[in-house]
């Protein structure tokens, strides 16, 4: 048994090693080195200390050096940095930071717990005095002091991970205008894309600005402010910047000592947590671990695994052989009122390993209530379960409000014990109406998964829809007509579930039929009706319209800015935001109702009110928050504000005169009611293939779209060249068609100017001028048109004449004829020919 153990680094891994080691061996000499002044503190609580939720700084200190030393008889040396490991002599070289003295200590066993540090990339201006990172107590002290002295009003949080989002919330609650900048296409990397969209919508509902797929190009500090220039060209002026863009392991000491590390700098250890030197162990953020699900090597910087590793190392040091069996990455976070949790592998991880949906694994996605729907406070949560073809659970993700922590822990435990979906449905879980339902959400997601595996239900996920040919598919909306007022899938047909058996003849059995409802349950029933009546090609839309609209609804930054602008204009024009003390408020309780119940109650109640009266609506359906916004836009009423209380969602609606178009009339058309605006559509015929005219076409189109107008662009003859793919597509063509293809420009980057082309110099010059003046390029304008939902139609006759095939056109282009164009033109009050 070793006589002397040195531990480098405290907090989760190092402190837990020291405490367990003392409990196992009363006689060992234990010395813990920490270059900071704190050996054990709650770093996960730092954002809440800055936000004022945790009021006393001392509560962050789990153990002071003095208390730790007294309780465990461990010699604690804070502000002492180990600067070198001499493996041959089994010594470490230590620098006493306050005095500068350097000394050496001998060891029998050495434990490394160096942790990780925030990334600090070499971005211009990143060392400005109002740019901070948050990783330890001194960091939190500096940020808190800056806030108290400078009173910042605008803050940018760079990075959408755990710390970034927790800081965004806490700074928001201090009254700051918050912007979140994330280079990826989503926040919360452990979540899959569709689950992260729920988080995006919730954050934006707080009027927090979210910039996705955009990174910081530079920081410019001027007059106490910092101007962020994003890679997209967007500029944001703020008083405070919080960097939270990731971490890296502090493994320099290990590398300098010749210990093996991986490509990311993670210290390589075996199952006993020994490094490549058998006398040296390592724990925590800095080590490479095994992924418990798939057996690959990974790094998981979480406090839970670090604490367990510390205990295992202490056991191994005293001769109790114990293995660390891997990390499954179980995590949970509070994002404003929302709870976000995950465990095991997500789809992104599985795809990186070469596993593919339906071939290697399947997905069950449901929306289930936190407790009995008839008991107050029942709020739906979204659960995603990933399982292989044998039923073994590979991972789970949950986004919701109440009871998320309970369900993720049940699923994490099940995964650790090797459970499959059949085990989940057999679990006997605690039930009482305030806490759950007789069929718990864990049961429900397992039932759904079993239906998929046994062939009782064939599902289609949101990311499979884009591969379908529209002409071969029927989207069957089995909801009630009033639910369609709040949005529906374009070109879907509506047959309410209770009418389906009597209207089967209206459906083409040769096409793929995709039933959908609000959350998937009625869609499942519809699927069973169809398959048992001879329909062979039926797939239920997983998650229903609730998931669909989360992915595909317009949810860009402009909506947040428009909402903020509306509130400001409302106040400037004499309006007042309501308060609970207002005598004009009429209350409506719509709790316990699922969609469309709350909206139906609002619709009925609002008819009883006088103009300018305010209706305060309470509901427990999270979808109500977005539904009421759409409903107000459609009916002409004013949504004053929304808020989340402990067990319900609140909306304040001021009654105004209704719009001229009725909801019932609008729903008859297979157009999303959010986007529909009668006789204000715009149509543009693009005949020219000249660069300058193409730019003008898309500038006008995007401008109209930004004003909420529905825009149709009809490309004919030379205008088709704008839509051609830049790469050559191998296709069988007649001789003249091939000649046309060779002579015509292939794509937008090959277009010429109508005047001053100058043998190709003109287009290059105009593109350079546009870039210098920060004007979007033609390609960026085309992408903006796609993102805005502008309808782009390629003339079928012109394509035949010019020998252009559908495969040669960019994605998102429809093929149509003159009748298609004229149909759009009849709904338009502006028609341009360019």
XYZ file of N, CA and C in Angstrom, residues 594-702:
327
model
N -56.054 20.397 -24.188
C -55.030 20.283 -25.232
C -55.546 20.961 -26.488
N -54.637 21.226 -27.409
C -54.984 21.892 -28.659
C -56.080 21.110 -29.381
N -57.132 21.787 -29.880
C -57.312 23.239 -29.991
C -58.152 23.843 -28.867
N -58.325 23.123 -27.758
C -59.199 23.568 -26.686
C -58.980 25.001 -26.236
N -57.734 25.391 -25.874
C -57.535 26.762 -25.399
C -57.925 27.827 -26.421
N -57.566 27.604 -27.686
C -57.892 28.586 -28.713
C -59.398 28.670 -28.917
N -60.086 27.547 -28.864
C -61.548 27.565 -29.018
C -62.197 28.372 -27.901
N -61.681 28.219 -26.679
C -62.245 28.964 -25.549
C -61.967 30.461 -25.710
N -60.766 30.800 -26.208
C -60.452 32.210 -26.456
C -61.388 32.773 -27.516
N -61.586 32.021 -28.582
C -62.435 32.458 -29.695
C -63.862 32.763 -29.209
N -64.388 31.876 -28.361
C -65.745 32.079 -27.856
C -65.819 33.246 -26.885
N -64.810 33.355 -26.018
C -64.834 34.386 -24.985
C -64.635 35.783 -25.559
N -63.757 35.884 -26.554
C -63.420 37.205 -27.087
C -64.636 37.857 -27.733
N -65.586 37.035 -28.218
C -66.799 37.577 -28.848
C -67.673 38.300 -27.834
N -67.528 37.933 -26.551
C -68.341 38.547 -25.510
C -67.780 39.884 -25.029
N -66.527 40.186 -25.386
C -65.861 41.370 -24.847
C -66.129 42.600 -25.700
N -65.931 43.761 -25.095
C -65.970 45.022 -25.826
C -64.583 45.311 -26.382
N -64.553 46.140 -27.442
C -63.252 46.543 -27.980
C -62.414 47.189 -26.876
N -61.122 46.912 -26.905
C -60.131 47.426 -25.953
C -60.117 46.656 -24.647
N -61.066 45.747 -24.420
C -60.997 44.897 -23.235
C -59.808 43.946 -23.363
N -59.264 43.540 -22.219
C -58.114 42.645 -22.205
C -58.524 41.305 -21.608
N -58.166 40.242 -22.313
C -58.455 38.881 -21.862
C -57.159 38.252 -21.365
N -57.149 37.847 -20.090
C -56.003 37.135 -19.522
C -56.322 35.639 -19.558
N -55.572 34.910 -20.382
C -55.840 33.489 -20.589
C -54.756 32.666 -19.909
N -55.172 31.667 -19.136
C -54.219 30.729 -18.546
C -54.434 29.361 -19.186
N -53.330 28.690 -19.556
C -53.396 27.377 -20.199
C -52.194 26.550 -19.755
N -52.314 25.245 -19.903
C -51.191 24.362 -19.548
C -50.576 23.706 -20.777
N -51.076 24.037 -21.971
C -50.506 23.516 -23.209
C -49.405 24.457 -23.677
N -48.111 23.999 -23.710
C -47.028 24.892 -24.132
C -47.233 25.438 -25.535
N -47.874 24.644 -26.408
C -48.116 25.105 -27.766
C -49.035 26.309 -27.825
N -49.766 26.561 -26.760
C -50.674 27.706 -26.718
C -49.915 29.011 -26.890
N -48.664 29.055 -26.416
C -47.883 30.295 -26.483
C -47.658 30.735 -27.920
N -47.371 29.769 -28.805
C -47.193 30.126 -30.215
C -48.542 30.205 -30.928
N -49.499 29.353 -30.530
C -50.812 29.358 -31.171
C -51.525 30.691 -30.983
N -51.448 31.253 -29.787
C -52.179 32.492 -29.518
C -51.585 33.652 -30.315
N -50.274 33.590 -30.539
C -49.636 34.635 -31.361
C -50.163 34.576 -32.795
N -50.214 33.369 -33.352
C -50.714 33.206 -34.720
C -52.195 33.589 -34.785
N -52.960 33.164 -33.786
C -54.393 33.457 -33.767
C -54.641 34.956 -33.746
N -53.881 35.674 -32.948
C -54.043 37.137 -32.881
C -53.682 37.792 -34.208
N -52.614 37.321 -34.841
C -52.228 37.863 -36.141
C -53.327 37.636 -37.167
N -53.986 36.472 -37.088
C -55.008 36.114 -38.062
C -56.323 36.835 -37.817
N -56.612 37.158 -36.568
C -57.923 37.724 -36.245
C -57.895 39.232 -36.053
N -56.726 39.839 -35.981
C -56.652 41.275 -35.794
C -56.636 41.715 -34.352
N -56.676 40.763 -33.416
C -56.547 41.120 -32.004
C -55.073 41.341 -31.666
N -54.793 41.919 -30.502
C -53.421 42.283 -30.150
C -52.935 41.408 -28.999
N -51.848 40.704 -29.224
C -51.205 39.947 -28.155
C -50.261 40.896 -27.425
N -50.626 41.254 -26.195
C -49.838 42.230 -25.442
C -48.576 41.615 -24.863
N -48.714 40.436 -24.250
C -47.540 39.769 -23.697
C -47.901 38.340 -23.316
N -46.882 37.529 -23.165
C -47.050 36.165 -22.664
C -46.053 35.954 -21.541
N -46.369 35.044 -20.649
C -45.452 34.744 -19.562
C -45.690 33.331 -19.051
N -44.700 32.783 -18.376
C -44.809 31.454 -17.777
C -44.855 31.617 -16.266
N -45.899 31.084 -15.661
C -45.971 31.031 -14.214
C -45.644 29.617 -13.765
N -45.772 29.331 -12.498
C -45.279 28.069 -11.961
C -45.838 26.857 -12.697
N -47.147 26.819 -12.892
C -47.747 25.631 -13.499
C -48.649 25.951 -14.670
N -48.495 27.134 -15.263
C -49.361 27.497 -16.379
C -48.712 28.583 -17.228
N -49.259 28.732 -18.429
C -48.816 29.753 -19.372
C -49.902 30.821 -19.466
N -49.486 32.069 -19.507
C -50.423 33.183 -19.473
C -50.253 34.026 -20.732
N -51.379 34.429 -21.319
C -51.362 35.350 -22.451
C -52.368 36.469 -22.200
N -51.972 37.694 -22.529
C -52.857 38.850 -22.417
C -53.209 39.304 -23.827
N -54.509 39.289 -24.136
C -54.986 39.616 -25.484
C -55.939 40.802 -25.402
N -55.653 41.846 -26.192
C -56.546 43.007 -26.250
C -57.440 42.873 -27.474
N -58.744 43.008 -27.265
C -59.681 42.838 -28.370
C -59.648 44.050 -29.295
N -59.529 43.753 -30.589
C -59.562 44.785 -31.627
C -60.511 44.334 -32.728
N -60.813 45.232 -33.662
C -61.667 44.866 -34.791
C -60.996 43.779 -35.601
N -61.778 42.798 -36.042
C -61.219 41.655 -36.766
C -60.869 42.019 -38.198
N -59.956 41.243 -38.786
C -59.577 41.435 -40.180
C -60.739 41.079 -41.090
N -60.699 41.551 -42.328
C -61.828 41.378 -43.241
C -61.977 39.925 -43.688
N -60.896 39.212 -43.838
C -60.979 37.823 -44.296
C -61.333 36.929 -43.117
N -62.255 36.023 -43.265
C -62.643 35.149 -42.163
C -61.738 33.945 -42.098
N -61.600 33.387 -40.889
C -60.775 32.200 -40.721
C -61.321 31.046 -41.535
N -62.639 30.895 -41.522
C -63.245 29.759 -42.224
C -62.945 29.820 -43.709
N -63.046 31.035 -44.299
C -62.790 31.186 -45.719
C -61.339 30.881 -46.050
N -60.443 31.331 -45.185
C -59.008 31.132 -45.426
C -58.621 29.661 -45.389
N -59.237 28.892 -44.495
C -58.855 27.508 -44.300
C -59.209 26.638 -45.492
N -60.152 27.088 -46.321
C -60.522 26.301 -47.492
C -59.375 26.201 -48.476
N -58.487 27.145 -48.434
C -57.343 27.116 -49.341
C -56.229 26.306 -48.714
N -55.477 25.582 -49.523
C -54.370 24.772 -49.015
C -53.105 25.613 -48.934
N -53.208 26.721 -48.226
C -52.082 27.629 -48.032
C -51.989 27.887 -46.548
N -50.789 27.955 -46.043
C -50.650 28.186 -44.605
C -51.316 29.490 -44.223
N -52.248 29.500 -43.273
C -52.965 30.718 -42.919
C -52.072 31.804 -42.362
N -50.909 31.444 -41.844
C -49.994 32.459 -41.320
C -49.484 33.344 -42.446
N -49.292 32.749 -43.619
C -48.683 33.464 -44.731
C -49.721 34.080 -45.674
N -51.014 33.747 -45.510
C -52.020 34.136 -46.487
C -52.398 35.595 -46.330
N -52.409 36.329 -47.419
C -52.828 37.716 -47.402
C -53.509 38.009 -48.736
N -54.841 38.202 -48.802
C -55.583 38.285 -50.048
C -55.225 39.523 -50.865
N -55.031 39.319 -52.160
C -54.814 40.399 -53.114
C -53.611 41.268 -52.801
N -52.670 40.756 -52.010
C -51.437 41.496 -51.752
C -50.215 40.681 -52.150
N -50.446 39.587 -52.878
C -49.329 38.776 -53.346
C -48.578 39.516 -54.453
N -47.357 39.055 -54.744
C -46.537 39.644 -55.806
C -46.071 38.527 -56.731
N -46.113 38.778 -58.036
C -45.582 37.821 -59.003
C -44.558 38.522 -59.887
N -43.503 37.788 -60.224
C -42.437 38.329 -61.072
C -42.113 37.295 -62.144
N -42.181 37.717 -63.403
C -41.740 36.872 -64.509
C -40.291 37.231 -64.804
N -39.396 36.277 -64.647
C -37.966 36.523 -64.880
C -37.605 35.904 -66.227
N -37.540 36.755 -67.252
C -37.230 36.317 -68.616
C -35.749 36.454 -68.911
N -35.112 37.453 -68.308
C -33.709 37.761 -68.606
C -32.754 36.870 -67.816
N -31.627 36.581 -68.446
C -30.566 35.850 -67.766
C -29.363 36.735 -67.491
N -29.552 38.061 -67.502
C -28.460 38.996 -67.221
C -28.274 39.143 -65.721
N -27.042 39.268 -65.299
C -26.719 39.329 -63.876
C -27.427 40.487 -63.185
N -27.358 41.693 -63.771
C -27.939 42.870 -63.126
C -29.449 42.738 -62.979
N -30.107 42.156 -63.998
C -31.555 41.994 -63.922
C -31.939 40.871 -62.946
N -31.101 39.858 -62.858
C -31.348 38.792 -61.888
C -31.261 39.340 -60.468
N -30.238 40.162 -60.213
C -30.094 40.774 -58.887
C -31.319 41.617 -58.548
N -31.757 42.437 -59.519
C -32.928 43.293 -59.297
C -34.158 42.458 -58.983
N -34.333 41.340 -59.695
C -35.492 40.470 -59.469
C -35.534 39.974 -58.037
N -34.377 39.496 -57.560
C -34.351 38.913 -56.221
C -34.373 39.971 -55.123
N -33.846 41.167 -55.384
C -33.951 42.251 -54.415
C -35.416 42.612 -54.188
N -36.160 42.748 -55.299
C -37.587 43.083 -55.196
C -38.349 41.960 -54.497
N -38.063 40.712 -54.896
C -38.763 39.569 -54.319
C -38.530 39.467 -52.818
N -37.270 39.608 -52.404
C -36.958 39.514 -50.969
C -37.561 40.675 -50.197
